[in-house]
Each structure stands twice: as structure tokens, then as C-alpha cells.
Coordinates of C-alpha atoms in Angstrom, one line a residue:
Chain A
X1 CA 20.2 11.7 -21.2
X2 CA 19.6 14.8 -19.5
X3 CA 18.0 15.3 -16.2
X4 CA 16.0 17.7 -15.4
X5 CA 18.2 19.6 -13.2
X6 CA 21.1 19.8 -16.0
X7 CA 17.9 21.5 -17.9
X8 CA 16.8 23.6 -15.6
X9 CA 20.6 25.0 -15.4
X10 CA 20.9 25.6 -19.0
X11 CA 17.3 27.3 -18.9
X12 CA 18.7 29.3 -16.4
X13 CA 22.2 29.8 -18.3
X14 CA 20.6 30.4 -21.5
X15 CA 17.8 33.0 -19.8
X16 CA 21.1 35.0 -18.3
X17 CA 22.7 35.6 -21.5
X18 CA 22.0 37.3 -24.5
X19 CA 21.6 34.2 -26.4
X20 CA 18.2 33.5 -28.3
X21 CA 18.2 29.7 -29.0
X22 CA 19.8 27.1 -28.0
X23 CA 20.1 23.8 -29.6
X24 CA 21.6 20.9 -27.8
X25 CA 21.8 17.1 -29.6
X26 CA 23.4 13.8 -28.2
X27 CA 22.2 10.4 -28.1
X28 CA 18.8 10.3 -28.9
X29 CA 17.8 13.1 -27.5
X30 CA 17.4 16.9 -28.4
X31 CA 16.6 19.7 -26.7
X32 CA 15.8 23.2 -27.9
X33 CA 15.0 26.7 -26.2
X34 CA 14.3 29.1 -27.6
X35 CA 12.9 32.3 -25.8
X36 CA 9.9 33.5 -26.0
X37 CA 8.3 30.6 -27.5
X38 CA 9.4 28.6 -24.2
X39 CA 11.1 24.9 -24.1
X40 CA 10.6 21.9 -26.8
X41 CA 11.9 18.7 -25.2
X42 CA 11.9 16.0 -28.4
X43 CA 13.5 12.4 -27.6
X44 CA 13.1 12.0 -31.7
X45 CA 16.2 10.4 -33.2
X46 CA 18.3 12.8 -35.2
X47 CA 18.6 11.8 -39.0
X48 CA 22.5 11.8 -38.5
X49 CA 24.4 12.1 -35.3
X50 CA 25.8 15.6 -35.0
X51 CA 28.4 17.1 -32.9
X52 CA 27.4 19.0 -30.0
X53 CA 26.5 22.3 -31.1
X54 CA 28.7 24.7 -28.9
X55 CA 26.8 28.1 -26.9
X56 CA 27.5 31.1 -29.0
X57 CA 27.6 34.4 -28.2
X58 CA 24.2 35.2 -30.6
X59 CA 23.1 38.7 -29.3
X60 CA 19.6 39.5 -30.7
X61 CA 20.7 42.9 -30.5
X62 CA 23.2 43.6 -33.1
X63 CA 25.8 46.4 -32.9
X64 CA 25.5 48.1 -29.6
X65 CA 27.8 47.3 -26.9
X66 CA 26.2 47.3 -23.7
X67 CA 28.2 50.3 -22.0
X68 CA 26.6 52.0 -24.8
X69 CA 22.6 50.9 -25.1
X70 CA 21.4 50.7 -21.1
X71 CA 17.6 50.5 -22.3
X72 CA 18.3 47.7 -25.0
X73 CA 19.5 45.4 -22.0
X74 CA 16.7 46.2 -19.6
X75 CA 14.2 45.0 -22.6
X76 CA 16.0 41.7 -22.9
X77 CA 15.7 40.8 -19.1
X78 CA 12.0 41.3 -19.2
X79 CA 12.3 39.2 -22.2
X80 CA 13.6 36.5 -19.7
X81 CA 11.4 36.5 -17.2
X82 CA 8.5 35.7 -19.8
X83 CA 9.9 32.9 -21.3
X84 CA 10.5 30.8 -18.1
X85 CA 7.0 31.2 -16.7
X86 CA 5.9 29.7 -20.1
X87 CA 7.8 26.5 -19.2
X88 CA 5.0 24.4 -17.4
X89 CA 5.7 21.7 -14.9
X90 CA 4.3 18.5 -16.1
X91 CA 3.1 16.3 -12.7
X92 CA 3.8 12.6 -14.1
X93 CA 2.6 9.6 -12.6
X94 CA 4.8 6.8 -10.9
X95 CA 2.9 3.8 -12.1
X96 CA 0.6 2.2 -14.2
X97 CA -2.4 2.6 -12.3
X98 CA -6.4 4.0 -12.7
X99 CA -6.3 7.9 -12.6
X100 CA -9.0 9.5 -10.6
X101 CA -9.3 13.2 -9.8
X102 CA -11.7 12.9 -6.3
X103 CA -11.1 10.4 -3.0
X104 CA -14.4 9.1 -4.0
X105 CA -17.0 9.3 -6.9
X106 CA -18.8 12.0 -5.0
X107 CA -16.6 13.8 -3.7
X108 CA -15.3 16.6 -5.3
X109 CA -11.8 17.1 -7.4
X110 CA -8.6 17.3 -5.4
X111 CA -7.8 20.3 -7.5
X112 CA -9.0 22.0 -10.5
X113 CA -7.5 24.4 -13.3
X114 CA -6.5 27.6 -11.8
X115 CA -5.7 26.4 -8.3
X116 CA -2.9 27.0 -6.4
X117 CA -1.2 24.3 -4.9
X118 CA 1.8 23.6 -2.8
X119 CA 4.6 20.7 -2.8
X120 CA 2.4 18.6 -0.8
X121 CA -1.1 19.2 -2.3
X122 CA -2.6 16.0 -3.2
X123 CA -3.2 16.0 -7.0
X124 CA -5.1 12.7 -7.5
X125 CA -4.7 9.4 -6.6
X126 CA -3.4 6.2 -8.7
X127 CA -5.1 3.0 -8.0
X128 CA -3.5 -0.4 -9.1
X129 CA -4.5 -3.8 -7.6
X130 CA -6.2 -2.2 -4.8
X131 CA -3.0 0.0 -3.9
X132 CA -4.0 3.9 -3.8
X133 CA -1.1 6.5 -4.2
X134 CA -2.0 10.1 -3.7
X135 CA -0.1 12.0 -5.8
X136 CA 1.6 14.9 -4.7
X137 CA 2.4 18.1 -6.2
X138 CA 6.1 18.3 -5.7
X139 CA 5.9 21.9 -6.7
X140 CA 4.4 25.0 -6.0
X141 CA 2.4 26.5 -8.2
X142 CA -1.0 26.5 -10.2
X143 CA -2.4 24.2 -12.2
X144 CA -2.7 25.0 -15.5
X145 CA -3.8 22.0 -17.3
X146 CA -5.5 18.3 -16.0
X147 CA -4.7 16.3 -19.5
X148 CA -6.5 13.2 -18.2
X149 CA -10.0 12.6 -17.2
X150 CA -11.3 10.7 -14.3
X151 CA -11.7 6.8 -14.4
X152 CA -8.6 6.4 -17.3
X153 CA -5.5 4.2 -17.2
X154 CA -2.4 5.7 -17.2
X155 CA 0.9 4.8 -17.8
X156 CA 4.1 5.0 -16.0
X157 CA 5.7 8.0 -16.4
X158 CA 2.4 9.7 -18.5
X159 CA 1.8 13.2 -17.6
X160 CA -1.2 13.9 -15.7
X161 CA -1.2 17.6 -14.9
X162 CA 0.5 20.9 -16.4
X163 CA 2.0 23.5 -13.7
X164 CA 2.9 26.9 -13.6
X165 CA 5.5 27.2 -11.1
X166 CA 5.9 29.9 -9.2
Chain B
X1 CA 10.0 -4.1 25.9
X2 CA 10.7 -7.2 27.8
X3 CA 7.8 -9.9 27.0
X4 CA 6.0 -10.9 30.6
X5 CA 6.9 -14.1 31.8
X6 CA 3.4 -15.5 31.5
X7 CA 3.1 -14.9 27.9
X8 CA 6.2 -16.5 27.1
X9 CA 4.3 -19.7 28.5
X10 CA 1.0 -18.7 26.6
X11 CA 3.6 -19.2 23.2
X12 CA 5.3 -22.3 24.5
X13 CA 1.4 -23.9 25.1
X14 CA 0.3 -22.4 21.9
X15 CA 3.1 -23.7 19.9
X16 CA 2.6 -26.8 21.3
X17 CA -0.4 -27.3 19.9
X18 CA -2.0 -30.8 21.4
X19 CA 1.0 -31.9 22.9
X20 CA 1.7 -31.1 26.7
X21 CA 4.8 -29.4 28.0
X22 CA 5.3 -30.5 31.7
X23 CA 5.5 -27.8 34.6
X24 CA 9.7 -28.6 35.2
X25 CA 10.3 -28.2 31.2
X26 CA 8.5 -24.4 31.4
X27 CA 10.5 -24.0 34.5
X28 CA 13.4 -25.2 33.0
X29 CA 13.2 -23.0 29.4
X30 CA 12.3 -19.8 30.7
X31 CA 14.8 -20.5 34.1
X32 CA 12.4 -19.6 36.7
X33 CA 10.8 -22.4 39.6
X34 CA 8.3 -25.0 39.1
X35 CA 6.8 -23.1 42.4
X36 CA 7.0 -19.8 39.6
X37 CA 5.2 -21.5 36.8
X38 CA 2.3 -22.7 38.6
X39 CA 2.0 -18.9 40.1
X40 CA 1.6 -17.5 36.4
X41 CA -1.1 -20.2 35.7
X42 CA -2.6 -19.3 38.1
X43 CA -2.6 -15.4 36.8
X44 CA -2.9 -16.9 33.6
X45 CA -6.4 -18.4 34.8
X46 CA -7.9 -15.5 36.3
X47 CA -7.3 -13.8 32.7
X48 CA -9.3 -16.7 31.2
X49 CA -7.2 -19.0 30.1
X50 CA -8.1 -22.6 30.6
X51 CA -5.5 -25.5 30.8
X52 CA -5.9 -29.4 31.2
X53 CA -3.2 -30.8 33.5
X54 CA -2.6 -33.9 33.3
X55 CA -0.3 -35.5 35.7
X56 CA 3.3 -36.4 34.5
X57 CA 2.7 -35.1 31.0
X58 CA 1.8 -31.6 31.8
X59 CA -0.1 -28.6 30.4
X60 CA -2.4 -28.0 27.3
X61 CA -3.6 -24.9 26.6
X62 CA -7.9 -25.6 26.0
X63 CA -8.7 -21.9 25.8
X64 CA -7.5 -18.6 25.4
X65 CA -9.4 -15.6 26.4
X66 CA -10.1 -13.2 23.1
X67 CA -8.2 -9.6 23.7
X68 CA -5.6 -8.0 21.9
X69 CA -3.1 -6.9 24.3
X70 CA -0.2 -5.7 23.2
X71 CA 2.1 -7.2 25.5
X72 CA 0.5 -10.6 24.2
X73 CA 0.8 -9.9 20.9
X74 CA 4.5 -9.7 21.4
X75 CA 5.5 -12.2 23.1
X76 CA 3.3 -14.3 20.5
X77 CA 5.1 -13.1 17.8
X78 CA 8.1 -14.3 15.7
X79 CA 9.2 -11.5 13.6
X80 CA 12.2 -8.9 13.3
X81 CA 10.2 -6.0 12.9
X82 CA 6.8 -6.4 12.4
X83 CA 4.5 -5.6 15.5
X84 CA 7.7 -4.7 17.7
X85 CA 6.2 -1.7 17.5
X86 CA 2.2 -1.7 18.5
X87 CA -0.5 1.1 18.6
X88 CA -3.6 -0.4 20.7
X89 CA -6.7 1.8 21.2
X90 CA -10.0 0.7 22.4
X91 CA -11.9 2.4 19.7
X92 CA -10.0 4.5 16.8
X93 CA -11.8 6.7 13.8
X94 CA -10.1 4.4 11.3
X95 CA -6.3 2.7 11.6
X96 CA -5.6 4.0 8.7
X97 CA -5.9 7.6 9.4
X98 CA -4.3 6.9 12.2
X99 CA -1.1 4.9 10.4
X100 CA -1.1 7.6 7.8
X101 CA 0.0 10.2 10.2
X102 CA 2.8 7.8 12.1
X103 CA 4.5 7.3 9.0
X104 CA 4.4 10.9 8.1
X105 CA 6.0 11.7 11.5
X106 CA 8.8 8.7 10.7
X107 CA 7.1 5.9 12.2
X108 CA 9.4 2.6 11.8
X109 CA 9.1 -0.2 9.7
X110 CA 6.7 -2.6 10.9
X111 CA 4.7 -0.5 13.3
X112 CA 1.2 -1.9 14.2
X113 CA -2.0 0.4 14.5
X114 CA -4.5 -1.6 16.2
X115 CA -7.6 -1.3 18.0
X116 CA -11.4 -2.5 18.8
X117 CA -13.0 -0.8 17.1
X118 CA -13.3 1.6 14.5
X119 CA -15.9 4.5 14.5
X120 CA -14.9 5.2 10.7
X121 CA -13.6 1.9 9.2
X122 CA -13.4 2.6 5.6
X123 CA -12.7 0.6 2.4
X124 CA -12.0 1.2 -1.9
X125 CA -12.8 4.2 -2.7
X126 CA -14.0 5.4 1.0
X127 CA -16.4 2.8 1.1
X128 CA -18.1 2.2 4.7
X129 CA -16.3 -1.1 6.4
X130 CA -18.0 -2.2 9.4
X131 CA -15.9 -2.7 12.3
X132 CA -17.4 -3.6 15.7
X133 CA -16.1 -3.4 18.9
X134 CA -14.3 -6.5 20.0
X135 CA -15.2 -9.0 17.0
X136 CA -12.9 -8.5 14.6
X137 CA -8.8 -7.3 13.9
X138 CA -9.0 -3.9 12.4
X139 CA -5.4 -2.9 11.8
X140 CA -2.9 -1.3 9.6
X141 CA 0.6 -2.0 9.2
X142 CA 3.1 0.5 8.2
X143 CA 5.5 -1.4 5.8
X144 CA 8.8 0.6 4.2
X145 CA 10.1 -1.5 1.8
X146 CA 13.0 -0.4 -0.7
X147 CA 11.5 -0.3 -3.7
X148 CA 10.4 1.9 -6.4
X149 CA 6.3 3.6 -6.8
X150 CA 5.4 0.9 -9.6
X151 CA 6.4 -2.3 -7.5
X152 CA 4.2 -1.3 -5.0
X153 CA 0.9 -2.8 -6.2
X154 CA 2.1 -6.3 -5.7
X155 CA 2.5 -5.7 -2.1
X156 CA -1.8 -6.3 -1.8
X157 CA -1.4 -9.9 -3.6
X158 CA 1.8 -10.2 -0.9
X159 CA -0.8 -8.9 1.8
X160 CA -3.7 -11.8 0.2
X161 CA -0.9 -14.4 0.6
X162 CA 0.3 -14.0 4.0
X163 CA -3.5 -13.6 5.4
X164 CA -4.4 -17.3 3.9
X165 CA -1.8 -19.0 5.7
X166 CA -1.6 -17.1 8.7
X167 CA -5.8 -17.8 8.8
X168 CA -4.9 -21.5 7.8
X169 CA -2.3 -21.7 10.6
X170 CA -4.2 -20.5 13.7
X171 CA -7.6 -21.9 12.6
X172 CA -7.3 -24.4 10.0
X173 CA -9.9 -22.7 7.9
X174 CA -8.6 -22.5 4.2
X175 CA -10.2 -19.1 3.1
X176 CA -10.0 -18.4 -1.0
X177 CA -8.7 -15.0 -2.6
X178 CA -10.6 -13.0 -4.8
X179 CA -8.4 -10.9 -7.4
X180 CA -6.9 -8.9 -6.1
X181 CA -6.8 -9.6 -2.4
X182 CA -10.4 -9.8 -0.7
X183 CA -10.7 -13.2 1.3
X184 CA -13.8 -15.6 1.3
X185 CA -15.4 -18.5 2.9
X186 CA -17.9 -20.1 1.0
X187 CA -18.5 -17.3 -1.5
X188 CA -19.0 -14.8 1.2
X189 CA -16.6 -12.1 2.1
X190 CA -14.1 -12.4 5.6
X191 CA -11.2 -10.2 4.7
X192 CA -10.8 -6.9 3.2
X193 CA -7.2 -4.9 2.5
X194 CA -6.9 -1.7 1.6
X195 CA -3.5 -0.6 0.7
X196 CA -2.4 3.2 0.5
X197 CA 1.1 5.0 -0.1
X198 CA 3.2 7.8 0.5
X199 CA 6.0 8.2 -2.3
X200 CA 8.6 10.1 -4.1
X201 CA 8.1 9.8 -7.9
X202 CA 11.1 7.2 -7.6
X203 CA 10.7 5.9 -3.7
X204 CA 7.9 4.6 -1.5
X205 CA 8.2 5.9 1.6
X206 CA 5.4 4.0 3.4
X207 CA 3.0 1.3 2.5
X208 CA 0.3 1.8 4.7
X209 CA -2.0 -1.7 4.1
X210 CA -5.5 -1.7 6.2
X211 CA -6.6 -5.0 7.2
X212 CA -9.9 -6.1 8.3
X213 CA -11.0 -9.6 9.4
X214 CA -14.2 -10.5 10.6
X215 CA -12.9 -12.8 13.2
X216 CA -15.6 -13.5 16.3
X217 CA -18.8 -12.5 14.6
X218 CA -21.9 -14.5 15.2
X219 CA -24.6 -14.5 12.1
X220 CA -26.5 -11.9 14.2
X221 CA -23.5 -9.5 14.4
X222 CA -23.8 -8.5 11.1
X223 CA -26.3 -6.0 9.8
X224 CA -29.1 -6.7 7.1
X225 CA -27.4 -5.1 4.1
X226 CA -24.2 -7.4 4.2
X227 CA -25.6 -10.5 6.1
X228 CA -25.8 -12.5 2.7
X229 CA -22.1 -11.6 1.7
X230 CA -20.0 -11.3 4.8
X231 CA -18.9 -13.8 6.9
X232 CA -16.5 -14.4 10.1
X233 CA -14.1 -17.4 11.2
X234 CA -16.0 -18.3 13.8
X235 CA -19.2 -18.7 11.8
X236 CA -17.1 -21.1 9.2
X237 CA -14.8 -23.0 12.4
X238 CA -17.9 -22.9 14.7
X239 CA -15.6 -21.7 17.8
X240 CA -13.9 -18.7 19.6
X241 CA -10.9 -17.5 18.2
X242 CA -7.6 -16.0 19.9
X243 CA -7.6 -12.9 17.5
X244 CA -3.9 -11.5 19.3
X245 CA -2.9 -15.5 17.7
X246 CA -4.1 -14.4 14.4
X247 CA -2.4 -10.7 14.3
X248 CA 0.7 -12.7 15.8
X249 CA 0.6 -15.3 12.8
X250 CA -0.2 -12.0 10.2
X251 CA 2.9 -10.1 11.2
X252 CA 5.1 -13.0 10.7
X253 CA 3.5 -14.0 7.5
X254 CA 3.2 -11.0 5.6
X255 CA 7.1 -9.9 7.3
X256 CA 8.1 -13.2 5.7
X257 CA 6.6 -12.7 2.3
X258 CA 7.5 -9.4 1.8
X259 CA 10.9 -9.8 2.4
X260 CA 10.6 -12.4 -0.2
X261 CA 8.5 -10.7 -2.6
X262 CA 11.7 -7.7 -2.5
X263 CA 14.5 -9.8 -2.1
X264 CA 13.1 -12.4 -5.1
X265 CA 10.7 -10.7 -7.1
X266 CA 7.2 -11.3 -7.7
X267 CA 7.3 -15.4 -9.2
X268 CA 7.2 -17.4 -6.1
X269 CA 4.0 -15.4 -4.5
X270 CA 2.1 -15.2 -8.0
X271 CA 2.4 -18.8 -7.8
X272 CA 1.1 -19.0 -4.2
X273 CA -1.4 -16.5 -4.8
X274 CA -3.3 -18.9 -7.9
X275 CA -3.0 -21.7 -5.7
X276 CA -5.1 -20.2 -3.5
X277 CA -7.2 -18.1 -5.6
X278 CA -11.0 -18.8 -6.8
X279 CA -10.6 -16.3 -9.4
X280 CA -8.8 -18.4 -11.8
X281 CA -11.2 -20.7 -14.1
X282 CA -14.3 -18.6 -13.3
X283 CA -16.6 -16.1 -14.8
X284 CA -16.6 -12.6 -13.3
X285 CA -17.5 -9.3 -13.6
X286 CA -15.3 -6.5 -13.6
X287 CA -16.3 -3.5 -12.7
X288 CA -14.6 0.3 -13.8
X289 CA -15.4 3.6 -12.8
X290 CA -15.9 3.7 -16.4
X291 CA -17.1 0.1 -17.9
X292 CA -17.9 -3.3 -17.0
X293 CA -16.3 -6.6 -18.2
X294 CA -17.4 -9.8 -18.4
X295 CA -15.3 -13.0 -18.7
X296 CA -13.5 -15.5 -17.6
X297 CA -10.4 -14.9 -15.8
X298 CA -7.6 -16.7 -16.8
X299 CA -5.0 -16.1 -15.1
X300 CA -2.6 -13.2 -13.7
X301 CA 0.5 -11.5 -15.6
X302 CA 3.9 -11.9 -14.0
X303 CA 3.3 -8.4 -11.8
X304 CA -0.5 -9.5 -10.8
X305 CA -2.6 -8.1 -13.4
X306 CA -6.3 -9.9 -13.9
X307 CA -6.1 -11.1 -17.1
X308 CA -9.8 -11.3 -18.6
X309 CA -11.1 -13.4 -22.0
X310 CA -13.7 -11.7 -22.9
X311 CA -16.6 -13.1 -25.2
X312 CA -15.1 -12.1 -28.1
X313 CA -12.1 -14.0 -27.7
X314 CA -10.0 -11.3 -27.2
X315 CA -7.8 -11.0 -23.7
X316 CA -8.6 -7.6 -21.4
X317 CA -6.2 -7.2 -18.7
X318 CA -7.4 -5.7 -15.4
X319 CA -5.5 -3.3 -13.7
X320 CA -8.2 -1.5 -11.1
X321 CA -12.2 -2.9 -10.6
X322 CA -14.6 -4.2 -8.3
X323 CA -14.8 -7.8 -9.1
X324 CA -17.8 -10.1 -9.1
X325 CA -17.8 -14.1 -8.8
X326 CA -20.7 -15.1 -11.3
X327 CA -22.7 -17.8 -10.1

């Protein structure tokens, strides 16, 4: 399978070039980007295995060569720039384990939509058996989403918050 | 750090148990004079300590004064790594802070935070934990095993383990666990843990576990709004106990345990754990943030969850909740 920092380099590969999607199937696992409308992980089977679909040189411009259309290029790298900002950071969690968003029931939330936080903000904390992890960012960035609410269980790997890196 | 002689005879006594060692065999194991030896007791003495000697057989410890000096903590102890490293403070906001930010600055595997007393002794979910001066061990031990965020949470039923028969060792008082790892005596509460961790997504980096024994209370010590559920060692042995004996007798136990618990996985202490619980067999109430359960517990899975049957037959496992014995 992919990890994320093969990902992250073919985000970055994909955002450099002139290419508008990119489809990549092996295993059971597929991933597509497409820019503009961001990055679609799936771990669905494919109906039939298929070879690895090879890069192409796609240009979403047709025609021009690039000595000759200096604006059409400076479009598509603003184009670029939107597209990986719209790839959120998920913060999973490293166990099975109670989720809750304060240190205690009356205190208030470690963090809430909209706030910035740093690699070592704490998130939340994971209870099992008595065993409290604080959860730490592990990126800058703000919080976009919390997609659990305080008091459930989650599972290993589930994830708990969505980040906009910066 | 070189263990003072005198302790080293304060182990061999307390080793011994009821049996006498004579003056020549101390001289003899830790090569200094008989003239030596007797000049220790005698130091030994104005500490507190109180021997019988009995001509020709020798010396029998009858009393060990109650601190928690370091030095005597070490040479007391029989572990590798735990407590080779100690952290003693009269009186301390709370170990745990305190352990939290050793580990964060690298502190080594099996480094003890101990003190007195604690001014902000804290429990689940920043509960108040009474801690006073000079009664009790309030400590935390900074553990770095090599194991993975998820395995973790059997490290508090590894904690609930080595606490029984380190208690059972020095005092002979058989306390019973409570799922997941509070100790009792009669139904009434001597032992709390509280575990916390640092991790990677993939790696702990620290397992900072919080312990608090209420070792040398008398009824009186303890305040109105816990005197029905709290207890101490003393209360249930009716005697003084030698709490640097007891943190001694922790360290090794819950070193020993651990390493089993990561070397073996989690079998051997699950079964430890039940043998010792009163969970098992009983009706309790479980307690969420969100809901409360009531059943019997039954049993625990292979990694330590409560396993509930509820009323209507069906099985409700138990992963986080306060936990109430019903009567």
C-alpha cells in the first residue's frame, strides 16, 4: 500500500505538472487526484486488476506551447496552489479508546473548529482502561472539522479531527 | 550511587524476615569488621530502627522507622532499572506533573518521582486525590516500554498486578482489584493508578503511571467525604508500615511484570489479574460519560476489556467507566 509520504510526493508531482488527474491502481487500493476537486483516497477493490496506469503528459491547455502562452501557465499554478490546501489532514487515533474533547467534564475543549494549532497542541485525549493519551496534533495548522463528539468510542486508526495544514 | 553500608544491612535484616543473621555473617557479607557492624547499628538506632539481639544467633530487625529516603529505597531494591533513578521532594504539586515533564526532557526508563506530599494529587478525569504529608506513597513511575499506542492500556492491569503482590509481600494483607486497577480492602478503596502517555501515532514514548497508596493512615486521617470508602494498610494490618519497603517491593514487581507483559504478551497477567480480582462474578455498575450499565461482569477479553451481561442477556464490553461494586 501507499504511505503517505509516496502520496504526498505524487501530490506534489502531479501539482507541478500540467497534468489534470491522476489515477493510480494496485492491490486493493486506488488513489485518484484530481485538481481542483482535491484527493479521493478509496481502499475499494477494483472489479478487475488493472495495470498501473502510466503519468501522461495530459495538458488542460490544448495547443499552445508554453514559449508561446506565458499567461496560460501563470493560471495553472494558481490552479495548484488551490487544490492542495483543499487536501485536509485527518488526525487519527492510535487506539481503541473513549474520545473526549476537554481534560475534564468542565473544562473547556482542547480546541475547537477554526483554531490554529501547532505539532504539539493537544487535540483530545483517549482513555482506555484507565490509560489517558493526549493526542497531539502532529501538524500545523487549523482545525477544520472535529468528526466525533465527546464521551464516544473510537476505533484504532478512526479519524478524529480534519486539518488544514499550513 | 553507591548504596550506604548501613542500608545494605537494613536489606539483609529485612530479607531475613524472622530469622537472625549474626553480627560476624554481616561482617563477613558486606567485608567490613564485627567492630564496623555494630557501629552502623548503632547509627541505624538513632534513625529509629529497633533490633532484638540475641546472643549467638544474632540480629532481627523489630522496627523500621517510616521515611522514604532515597538512599534507602535503593539499597532496598532489586531491580535493573526501576528506582535507579529517584526524585524525592518533601511536598510536590502532583508527581505526575512533575514525571510528565522528566520524560519530556528524556528522563530514563524507570525513573521514580516521589514525595510526601502532594498539594495537587489528582486522579480520572482530574479528580481531587488526597495525599497527605507523610501517610501515604504518592509516586509516579516513568516506564518506556517498546511497544506500539494500542498495547499500552494493559500496562494499568500490569500496574494492578504488581501492586497486589508487592502489598502481599511486605505486609501480608491480600488487597482485591477492581476493574481496571483500583485496589481495596474490605470493599473500601487503598490504591488508586492513574496512567497517562506520551506517543507517536506508532510508538509510546513514555508511560507515565501515578500511584497512590494510602499506607499509614489512621481512621481519623481521612476526611468526612471519603471516610466510608477509603481505607489504609495500617487500618486493615493494625501496624506501622516501612513505606520505602513497599516502593522497594513496587519497583521490582511492576519491573518484573512489565517485562513479562512485553516480552510474553498479555495471557499470563490476565490470568493473575482474575485471580485476584473481585470484579469477576459480581454485579456492577458501569459508568460513561455518556450511559450507565448494569450487570454482571463476567470476565475480561484477552487485552483486558470488562466484559458486562447485561439484563437482557446480551454481552456489553467495557472499554472506559467508573465502576461500582453493587451490594
Amino acid at each position: 500500500m501507499l504511505k503517505i509520504q509516496e502520496i504526498r510526493e505524487i501530490i506534489k508531482l502531479v501539482d507541478a505538472s500540467s497534468i489534470e488527474e491522476f489515477v493510480y491502481e494496485a492491490d486493493e487500493v486506488k488513489v485518484k487526484l484530481k485538481k481542483n476537486s482535491g484527493i479521493v483516497i478509496s481502499n475499494h477493490t477494483p472489479e478487475a486488476p488493472k495495470p498501473i496506469e502510466t503519468v501522461q503528459a495530459a495538458p488542460a491547455v490544448e495547443a499552445p506551447v508554453a514559449k508561446a502562452a506565458p499567461a496560460v501557465e501563470k493560471q495553472e499554478a494558481k490552479t495548484v496552489e488551490t487544490a492542495s490546501t483543499e487536501s485536509l489532514h485527518k488526525i487519527v487515533s492510535p487506539m481503541v479508546g473513549t474520545f473526549y474533547q476537554a481534560p475534564s467534564p468542565d473544562a473547556k475543549p482542547f480546541v475547537q473548529v477554526g483554531d490554529k494549532i501547532g505539532e504539539e497542541s493537544i487535540v483530545c485525549i483517549v482513555e482506555a482502561m484507565k490509560l489517558f493519551n493526549e493526542i497531539e496534533a502532529e501538524v500545523k495548522g487549523e482545525i477544520v472539522e472535529i468528526l466525533v463528539t465527546d464521551g464516544e468510542l473510537v476505533e484504532y486508526g478512526q479519524p478524529l479531527f480534519l486539518v488544514k495544514e499550513n | 550511587m553507591n548504596t550506604p553500608i548501613k542500608y545494605e544491612i537494613v536489606k539483609r535484616l529485612l530479607a531475613a524476615k524472622d530469622k537472625p543473621i549474626s553480627g560476624q555473617q554481616l561482617a563477613d557479607e558486606l567485608q567490613i569488621s564485627r567492630t564496623a557492624v555494630w557501629k552502623y547499628m548503632k547509627q541505624l538506632e538513632e534513625e529509629g530502627y529497633e533490633f532484638e539481639a540475641t546472643r549467638k544467633k544474632g540480629y532481627l530487625l523489630q522496627k523500621s522507622p517510616d521515611t522514604l529516603d532515597p538512599s534507602k529505597i535503593k539499597a532496598l531494591l532489586e531491580t535493573k532499572r526501576f528506582g535507579r533513578e529517584i526524585i524525592y521532594e518533601e511536598s510536590l504539586t502532583s508527581t505526575q506533573t512533575i514525571a510528565h515533564q522528566l520524560a519530556q526532557e528524556g528522563a530514563l526508563d524507570g525513573t521514580l518521582v516521589i514525595c510526601e506530599e502532594q498539594t495537587e494529587g489528582r486522579g480520572r478525569l482530574m479528580r481531587e486525590w488526597k495525599s497527605q504529608k507523610g501517610k501515604g506513597i504518592w509516586m509516579s513511575i516513568i516506564m518506556r516500554p517498546d511497544v506500539a499506542p494500542y498495547q499500552a492500556p494493559q500496562f494499568t492491569l500490569v500496574a494492578a498486578v504488581a501492586l497486589t503482590y508487592a502489598i502481599f509481600d511486605v505486609t501480608g494483607v491480600s488487597p482485591a482489584i477492581k476493574w481496571p486497577n483500583d485496589l481495596l480492602i474490605n470493599g473500601m478503596k487503598c490504591t488508586g493508578i492513574l496512567t497517562e502517555m506520551q506517543a507517536d501515532p506508532d510508538r509510546v514514548n513514555a508511560i507515565i503511571m501515578g500511584i497512590g497508596i494510602n499506607v499509614n493512615h489512621q481512621q481519623e486521617d481521612f476526611g468526612e467525604e471519603i471516610a466510608s470508602i477509603a481505607t489504609s494498610l495500617r487500618i486493615s494490618l493494625g501496624k506501622e508500615i516501612d513505606r520505602a519497603a513497599l516502593v522497594a517491593k513496587i519497583l521490582y514487581y511492576m519491573e518484573a511484570f512489565s517485562k513479562q507483559y512485553v516480552a510474553e504478551g498479555f495471557e499470563k497477567i490476565k490470568t493473575l489479574w482474575e485471580k485476584n480480582s473481585c470484579t469477576i462474578g459480581n454485579r456492577i455498575k458501569a459508568t460513561t460519560l455518556r450511559e450507565t450499565f448494569i450487570g454482571k461482569a463476567v470476565g475480561i477479553t484477552k487485552d483486558g476489556v470488562l466484559q458486562l451481561l447485561l439484563d437482557d442477556g446480551t454481552i456489553k464490553e467495557i472499554i472506559s467507566a467508573d465502576i461500582e461494586l453493587e451490594k
